[in-house]
mmCIF file of C-alpha atoms in Angstrom:
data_model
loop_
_atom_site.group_PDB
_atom_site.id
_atom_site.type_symbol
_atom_site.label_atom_id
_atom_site.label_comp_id
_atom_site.label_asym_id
_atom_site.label_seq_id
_atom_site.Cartn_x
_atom_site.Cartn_y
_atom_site.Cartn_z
ATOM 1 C CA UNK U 1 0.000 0.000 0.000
ATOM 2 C CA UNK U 2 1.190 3.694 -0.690
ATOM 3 C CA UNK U 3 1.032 4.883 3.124
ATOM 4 C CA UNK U 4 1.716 8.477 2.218
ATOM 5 C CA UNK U 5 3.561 10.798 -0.307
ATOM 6 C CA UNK U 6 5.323 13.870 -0.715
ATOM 7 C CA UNK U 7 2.846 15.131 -3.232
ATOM 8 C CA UNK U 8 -1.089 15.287 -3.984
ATOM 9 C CA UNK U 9 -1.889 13.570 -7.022
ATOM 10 C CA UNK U 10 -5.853 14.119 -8.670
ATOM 11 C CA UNK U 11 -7.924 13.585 -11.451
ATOM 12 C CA UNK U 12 -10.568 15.966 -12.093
ATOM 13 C CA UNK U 13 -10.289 17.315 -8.350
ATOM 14 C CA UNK U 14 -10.609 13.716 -6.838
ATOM 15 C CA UNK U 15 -8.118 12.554 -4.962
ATOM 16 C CA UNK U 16 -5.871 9.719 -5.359
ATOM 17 C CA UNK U 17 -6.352 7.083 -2.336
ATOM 18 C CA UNK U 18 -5.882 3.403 -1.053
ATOM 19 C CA UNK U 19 -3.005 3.471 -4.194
ATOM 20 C CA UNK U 20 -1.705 -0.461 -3.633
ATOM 21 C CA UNK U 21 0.315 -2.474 -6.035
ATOM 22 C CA UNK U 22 0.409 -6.511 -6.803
ATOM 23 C CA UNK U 23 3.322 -7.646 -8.234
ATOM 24 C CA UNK U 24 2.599 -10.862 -10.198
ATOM 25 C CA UNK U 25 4.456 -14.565 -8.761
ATOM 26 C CA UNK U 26 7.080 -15.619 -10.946
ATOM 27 C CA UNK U 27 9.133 -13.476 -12.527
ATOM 28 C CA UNK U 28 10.830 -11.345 -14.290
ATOM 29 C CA UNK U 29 10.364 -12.296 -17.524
ATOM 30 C CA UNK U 30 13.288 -10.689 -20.316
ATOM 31 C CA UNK U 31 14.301 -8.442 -17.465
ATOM 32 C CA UNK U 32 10.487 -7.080 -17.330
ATOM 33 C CA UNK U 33 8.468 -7.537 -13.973
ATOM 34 C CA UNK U 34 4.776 -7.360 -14.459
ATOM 35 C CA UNK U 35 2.254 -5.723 -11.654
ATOM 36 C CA UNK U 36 -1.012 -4.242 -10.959
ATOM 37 C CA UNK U 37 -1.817 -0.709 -9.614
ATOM 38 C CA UNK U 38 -5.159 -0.040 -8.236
ATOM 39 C CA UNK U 39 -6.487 3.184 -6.416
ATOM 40 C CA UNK U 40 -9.265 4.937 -5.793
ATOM 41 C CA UNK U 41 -10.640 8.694 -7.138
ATOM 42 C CA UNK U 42 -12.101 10.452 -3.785
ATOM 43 C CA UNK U 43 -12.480 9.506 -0.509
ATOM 44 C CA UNK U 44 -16.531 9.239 -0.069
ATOM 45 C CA UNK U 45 -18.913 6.923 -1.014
ATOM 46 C CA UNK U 46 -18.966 8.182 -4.434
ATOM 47 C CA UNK U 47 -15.252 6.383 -4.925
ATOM 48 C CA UNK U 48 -13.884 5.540 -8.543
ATOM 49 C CA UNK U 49 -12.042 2.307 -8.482
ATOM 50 C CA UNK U 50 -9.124 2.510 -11.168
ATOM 51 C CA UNK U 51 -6.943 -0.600 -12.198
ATOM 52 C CA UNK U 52 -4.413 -1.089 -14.656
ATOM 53 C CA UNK U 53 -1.459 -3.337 -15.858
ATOM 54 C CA UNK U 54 2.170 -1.872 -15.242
ATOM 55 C CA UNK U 55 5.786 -3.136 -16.554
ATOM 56 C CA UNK U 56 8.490 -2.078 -14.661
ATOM 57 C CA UNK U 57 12.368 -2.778 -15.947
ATOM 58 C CA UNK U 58 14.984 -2.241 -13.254
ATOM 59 C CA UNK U 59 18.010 -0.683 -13.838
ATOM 60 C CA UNK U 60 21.113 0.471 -12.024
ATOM 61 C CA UNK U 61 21.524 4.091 -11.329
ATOM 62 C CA UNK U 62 24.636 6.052 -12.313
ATOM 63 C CA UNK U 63 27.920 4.985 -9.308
ATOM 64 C CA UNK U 64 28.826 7.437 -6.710
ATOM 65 C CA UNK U 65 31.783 5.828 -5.309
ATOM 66 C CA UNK U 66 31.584 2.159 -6.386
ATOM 67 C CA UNK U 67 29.853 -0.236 -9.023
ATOM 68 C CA UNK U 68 26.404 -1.113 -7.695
ATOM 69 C CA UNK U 69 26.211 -5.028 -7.897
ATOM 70 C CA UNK U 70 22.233 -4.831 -7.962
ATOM 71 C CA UNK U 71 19.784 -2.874 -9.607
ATOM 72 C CA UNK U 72 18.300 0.253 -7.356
ATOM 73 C CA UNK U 73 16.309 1.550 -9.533
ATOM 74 C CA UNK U 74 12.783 0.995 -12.151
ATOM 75 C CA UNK U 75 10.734 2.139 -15.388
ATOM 76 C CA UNK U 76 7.327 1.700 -14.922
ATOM 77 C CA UNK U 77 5.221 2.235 -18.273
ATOM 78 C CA UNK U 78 1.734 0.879 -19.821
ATOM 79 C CA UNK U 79 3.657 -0.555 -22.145
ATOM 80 C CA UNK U 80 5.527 -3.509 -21.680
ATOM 81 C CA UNK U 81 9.041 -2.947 -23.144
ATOM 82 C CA UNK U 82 8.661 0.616 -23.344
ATOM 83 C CA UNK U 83 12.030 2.406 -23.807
ATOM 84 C CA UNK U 84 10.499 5.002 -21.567
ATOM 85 C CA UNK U 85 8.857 5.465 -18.595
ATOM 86 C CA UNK U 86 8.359 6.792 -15.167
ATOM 87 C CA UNK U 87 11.390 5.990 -13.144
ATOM 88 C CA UNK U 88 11.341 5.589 -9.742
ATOM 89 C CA UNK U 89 14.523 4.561 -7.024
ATOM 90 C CA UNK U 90 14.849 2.273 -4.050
ATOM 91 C CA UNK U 91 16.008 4.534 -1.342
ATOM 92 C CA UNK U 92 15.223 2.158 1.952
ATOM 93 C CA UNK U 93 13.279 -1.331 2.368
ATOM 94 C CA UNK U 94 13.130 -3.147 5.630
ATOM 95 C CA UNK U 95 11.750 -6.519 3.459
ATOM 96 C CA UNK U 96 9.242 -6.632 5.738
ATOM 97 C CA UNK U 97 7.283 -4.044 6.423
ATOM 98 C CA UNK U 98 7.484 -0.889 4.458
ATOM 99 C CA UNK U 99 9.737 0.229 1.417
ATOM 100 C CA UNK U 100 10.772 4.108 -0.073
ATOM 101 C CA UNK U 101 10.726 5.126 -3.193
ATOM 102 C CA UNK U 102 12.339 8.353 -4.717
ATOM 103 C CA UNK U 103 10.100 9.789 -7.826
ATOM 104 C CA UNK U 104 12.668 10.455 -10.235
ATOM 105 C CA UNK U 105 10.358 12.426 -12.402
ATOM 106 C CA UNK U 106 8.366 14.511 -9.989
ATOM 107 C CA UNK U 107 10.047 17.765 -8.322
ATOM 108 C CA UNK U 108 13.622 17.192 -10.041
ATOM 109 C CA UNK U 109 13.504 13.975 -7.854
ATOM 110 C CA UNK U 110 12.865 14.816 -4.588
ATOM 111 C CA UNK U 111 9.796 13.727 -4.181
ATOM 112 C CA UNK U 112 9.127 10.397 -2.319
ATOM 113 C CA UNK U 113 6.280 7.598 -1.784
ATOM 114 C CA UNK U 114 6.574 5.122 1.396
ATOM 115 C CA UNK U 115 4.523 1.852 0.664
ATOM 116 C CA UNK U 116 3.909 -0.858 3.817
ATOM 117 C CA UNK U 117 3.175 -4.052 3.151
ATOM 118 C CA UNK U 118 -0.229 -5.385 3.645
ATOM 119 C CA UNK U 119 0.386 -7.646 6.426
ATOM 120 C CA UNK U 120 1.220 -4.893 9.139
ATOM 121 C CA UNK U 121 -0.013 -1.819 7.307
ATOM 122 C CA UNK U 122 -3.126 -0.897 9.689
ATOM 123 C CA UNK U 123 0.032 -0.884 12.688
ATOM 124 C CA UNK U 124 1.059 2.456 11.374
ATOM 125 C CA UNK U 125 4.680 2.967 10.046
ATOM 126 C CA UNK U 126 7.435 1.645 12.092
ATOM 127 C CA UNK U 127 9.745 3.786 13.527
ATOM 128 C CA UNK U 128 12.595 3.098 11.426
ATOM 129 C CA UNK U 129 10.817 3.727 8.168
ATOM 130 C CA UNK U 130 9.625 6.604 9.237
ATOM 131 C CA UNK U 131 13.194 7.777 10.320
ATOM 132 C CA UNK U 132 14.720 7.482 7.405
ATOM 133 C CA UNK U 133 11.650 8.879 5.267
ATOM 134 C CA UNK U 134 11.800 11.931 7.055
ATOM 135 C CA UNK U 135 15.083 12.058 6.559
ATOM 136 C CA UNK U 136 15.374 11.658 2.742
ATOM 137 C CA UNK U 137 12.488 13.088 1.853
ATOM 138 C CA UNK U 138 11.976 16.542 3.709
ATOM 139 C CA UNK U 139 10.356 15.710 7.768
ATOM 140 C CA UNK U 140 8.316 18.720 8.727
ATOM 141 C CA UNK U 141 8.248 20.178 5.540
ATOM 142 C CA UNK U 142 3.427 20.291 5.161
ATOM 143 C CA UNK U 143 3.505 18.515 2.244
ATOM 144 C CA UNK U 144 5.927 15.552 3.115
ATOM 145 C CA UNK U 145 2.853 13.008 4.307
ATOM 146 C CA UNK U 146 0.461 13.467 2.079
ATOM 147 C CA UNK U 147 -1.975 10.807 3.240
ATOM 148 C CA UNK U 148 -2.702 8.089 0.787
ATOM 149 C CA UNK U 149 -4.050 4.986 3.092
ATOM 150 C CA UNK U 150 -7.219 5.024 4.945
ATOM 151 C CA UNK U 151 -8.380 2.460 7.584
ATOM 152 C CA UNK U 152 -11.203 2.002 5.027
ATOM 153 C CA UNK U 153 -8.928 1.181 2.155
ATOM 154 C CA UNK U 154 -8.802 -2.672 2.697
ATOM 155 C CA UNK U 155 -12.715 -2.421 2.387
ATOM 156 C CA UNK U 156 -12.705 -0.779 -0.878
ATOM 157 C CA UNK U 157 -10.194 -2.828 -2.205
ATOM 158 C CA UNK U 158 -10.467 -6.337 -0.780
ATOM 159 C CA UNK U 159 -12.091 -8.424 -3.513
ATOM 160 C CA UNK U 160 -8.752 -7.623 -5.540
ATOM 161 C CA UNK U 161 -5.830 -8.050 -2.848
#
């Protein structure tokens, strides 16, 4: 689940909430991992489920001091193969509970999402996550948790997770 963001994101002045993302089993396939994104448009009972199909190819970003041995870093695109794409960096992932993401193409990269996992994500975000998201992505600045999961989110979304 997106927990919260650095930025508001809306379509026709509904917000974007409950944002989660299922990454399909067995993969990736030619270097290309598949997933779905689903979120809702608003936050009252009028809500506007969206869904669609994402590719994401990981990549390394450029060295600062040595090689990377792993790939930090992903396009995400409709299109699967796409030579383009949003591009988004691993910043901090516990592998357990919650992960951060740096938006490459929003705010000259600054901007940042912090997704927790489904299992725990109603216990709030541990303290270490929420340590080092503050720190990378701008703590007390208003706009750096922008609230993207709801108690009610599972509800909305539970005949999909």
């Amino acid at each position: 689940w997106l927990y919260y963001r650095t930025f508001k994101r809306e379509t026709a002045g509904l917000e974007h909430t409950c944002v989660y993302t299922i990454v399909s089993k067995n993969q990736p396939k030619e270097n290309v991992y598949e997933f779905v994104q689903e979120h809702t448009l608003g936050r009252g009972k009028t809500r506007t489920k969206i869904r669609m199909t994402l590719y994401a190819t990981p990549y390394k970003t450029e060295k600062h001091s040595t090689e990377r041995e792993n790939n930090n870093a992903m396009r995400a695109s409709q299109n699967k193969g796409a030579e383009d794409g949003k591009k988004y960096q691993l910043i901090y992932s516990d592998y357990n509970k919650c992960d951060i993401l740096r938006i490459l193409y929003q705010t000259n990269g600054h901007a940042c999402h912090l997704y927790h996992h489904n299992n725990t994500v109603d216990d709030g975000v541990p303290q270490e996550c929420e340590r080092v998201y503050g720190n990378a992505c701008g703590n007390g600045h208003p706009s750096y948790t922008q609230q993207v999961y709801y108690s009610w989110c599972k509800e909305n979304m539970e005949s999909t997770i």
